[in-house]
XYZ file of C-alpha atoms in Angstrom:
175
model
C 111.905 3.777 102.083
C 113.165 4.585 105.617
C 116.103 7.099 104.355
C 112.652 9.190 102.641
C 110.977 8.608 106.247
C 113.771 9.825 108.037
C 114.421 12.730 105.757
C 110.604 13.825 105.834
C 110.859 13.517 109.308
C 114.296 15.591 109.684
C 112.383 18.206 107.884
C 109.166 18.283 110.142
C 111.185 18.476 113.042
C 113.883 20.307 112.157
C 112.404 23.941 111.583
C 114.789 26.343 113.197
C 117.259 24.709 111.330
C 115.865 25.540 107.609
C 115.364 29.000 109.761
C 119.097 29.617 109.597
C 119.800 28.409 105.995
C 120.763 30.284 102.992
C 118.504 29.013 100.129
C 121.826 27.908 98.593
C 122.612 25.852 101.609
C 119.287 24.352 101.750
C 119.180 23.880 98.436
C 122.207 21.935 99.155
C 120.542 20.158 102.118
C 118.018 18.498 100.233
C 120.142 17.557 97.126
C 122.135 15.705 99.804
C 118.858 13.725 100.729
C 117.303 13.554 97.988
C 119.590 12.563 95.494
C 121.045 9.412 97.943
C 119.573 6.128 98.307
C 115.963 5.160 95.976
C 115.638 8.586 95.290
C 118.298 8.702 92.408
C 116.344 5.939 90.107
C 114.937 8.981 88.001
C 112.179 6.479 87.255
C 110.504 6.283 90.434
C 108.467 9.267 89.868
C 105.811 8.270 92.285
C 108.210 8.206 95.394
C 109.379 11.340 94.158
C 106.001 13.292 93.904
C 105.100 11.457 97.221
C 108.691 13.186 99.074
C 107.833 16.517 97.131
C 104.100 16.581 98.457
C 104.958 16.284 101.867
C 107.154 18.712 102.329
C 105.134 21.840 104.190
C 107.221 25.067 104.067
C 106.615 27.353 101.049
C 110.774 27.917 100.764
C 111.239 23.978 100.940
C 108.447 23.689 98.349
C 110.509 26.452 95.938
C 113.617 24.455 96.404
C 112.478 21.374 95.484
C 110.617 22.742 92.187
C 114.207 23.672 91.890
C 115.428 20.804 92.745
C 113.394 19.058 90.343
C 113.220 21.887 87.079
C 117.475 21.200 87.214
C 117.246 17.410 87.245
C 118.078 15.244 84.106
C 114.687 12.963 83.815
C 112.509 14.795 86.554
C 111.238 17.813 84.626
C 108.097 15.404 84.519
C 107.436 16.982 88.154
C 107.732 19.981 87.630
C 104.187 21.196 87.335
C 103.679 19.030 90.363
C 106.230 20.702 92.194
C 105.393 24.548 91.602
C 101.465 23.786 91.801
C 102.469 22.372 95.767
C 104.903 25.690 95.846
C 101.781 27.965 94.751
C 99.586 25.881 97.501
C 101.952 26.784 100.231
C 102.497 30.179 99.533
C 99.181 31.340 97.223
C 100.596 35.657 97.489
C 103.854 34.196 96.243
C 104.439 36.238 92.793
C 107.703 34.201 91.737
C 105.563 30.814 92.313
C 103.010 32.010 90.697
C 105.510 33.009 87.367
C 107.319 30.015 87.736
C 103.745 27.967 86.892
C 102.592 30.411 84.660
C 106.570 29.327 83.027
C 106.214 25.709 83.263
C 102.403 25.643 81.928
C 103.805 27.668 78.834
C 106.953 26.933 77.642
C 107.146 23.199 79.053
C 103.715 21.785 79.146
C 101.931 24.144 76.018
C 98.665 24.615 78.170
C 98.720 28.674 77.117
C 95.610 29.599 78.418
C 96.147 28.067 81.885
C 99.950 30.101 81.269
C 97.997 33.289 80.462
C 96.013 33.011 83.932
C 99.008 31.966 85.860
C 100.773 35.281 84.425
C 97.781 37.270 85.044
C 97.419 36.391 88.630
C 101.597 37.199 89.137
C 100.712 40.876 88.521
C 97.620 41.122 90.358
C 100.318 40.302 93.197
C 103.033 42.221 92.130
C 102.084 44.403 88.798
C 105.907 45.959 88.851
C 107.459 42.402 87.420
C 108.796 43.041 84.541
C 109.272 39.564 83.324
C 105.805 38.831 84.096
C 104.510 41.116 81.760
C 106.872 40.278 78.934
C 106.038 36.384 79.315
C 102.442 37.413 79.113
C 102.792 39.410 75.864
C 105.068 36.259 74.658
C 101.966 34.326 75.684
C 99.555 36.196 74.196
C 101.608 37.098 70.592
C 102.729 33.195 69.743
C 99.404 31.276 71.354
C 96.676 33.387 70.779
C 97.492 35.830 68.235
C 96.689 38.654 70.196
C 99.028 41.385 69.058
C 97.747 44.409 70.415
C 97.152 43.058 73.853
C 100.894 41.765 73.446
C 102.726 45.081 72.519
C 100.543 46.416 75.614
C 102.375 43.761 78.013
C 105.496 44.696 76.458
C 104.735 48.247 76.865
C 104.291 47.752 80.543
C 107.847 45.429 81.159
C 109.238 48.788 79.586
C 107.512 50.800 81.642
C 109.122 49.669 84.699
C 112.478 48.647 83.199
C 113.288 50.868 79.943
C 116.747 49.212 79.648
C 114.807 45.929 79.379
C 116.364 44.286 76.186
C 113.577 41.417 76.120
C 111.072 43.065 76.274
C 112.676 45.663 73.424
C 112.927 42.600 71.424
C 109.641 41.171 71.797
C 108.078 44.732 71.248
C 109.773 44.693 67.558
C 108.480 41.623 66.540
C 104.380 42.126 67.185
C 105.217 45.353 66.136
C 106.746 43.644 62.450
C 104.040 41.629 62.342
């Protein structure tokens, strides 16, 4: 338990440091620490939501939901670790897709997904995959087809060269 202390602490102290990081490199950085020691018994999962929680930086709080979404055995955190993401940075559009992602396609809670997605392009309405998600979303969980090829529509809008959301397009469109 004091390697997770000291780590914790190394963060809180250690700003200017994450300052000068790539997201590669402190993506790096924290694999180091978190995959030594207690951390790497997968089935500790309350230590691990405990270290993930008290990190304090939005960009830590994305690398550790990436940290954890690439993990053998710890996509059980993941909604814990993009909902502390979204906390820390609430005007974030990719947090916000990344739970609209995980509340979909990992967790089948579609109309929590359907908000999440909604609330990505009141931030940023030009995200493509945003739009195509919800129109994925809306076609396979609630059988809304118009309001699908509409979502679709809109990816294509901004991207015409956008092969998923071509794809998607055809198949409300079949049905």
């Amino acid at each position: 338990q004091k390697e997770v202390a000291d780590w914790l602490e190394d963060i809180a102290e250690d700003d200017a440091y994450w300052v000068d990081l790539s997201d590669a490199e402190a993506l790096d950085w924290i694999k180091q620490r978190m995959l030594r020691g207690f951390l790497t018994r997968r089935d500790n999962v309350q230590e691990w939501e405990a270290t993930l929680l008290a990190v304090t930086k939005a960009g830590q709080a994305k690398l550790c939901f990436e940290l954890v979404r690439d993990q053998d055995g710890l996509q059980a955190l993941e909604e814990t670790a993009v909902q502390h993401w979204v906390d820390l940075a609430p005007n974030d559009a990719l947090a916000k897709f990344n739970l609209g992602y995980v509340l979909d396609v990992r967790l089948s809670r579609h109309i929590e997904a359907e908000m999440a997605y909604r609330a990505v392009l009141q931030i940023d309405p030009k995200l493509k995959k945003a739009w195509n998600n919800l129109g994925v979303s809306l076609e396979d969980n609630s059988g809304k087809f118009i309001e699908a090829a509409q979502a679709y529509r809109m990816a294509l809008e901004i991207d015409p060269k956008y092969a998923n959301a071509w794809a998607t397009l055809g198949s409300v469109l079949a049905e």
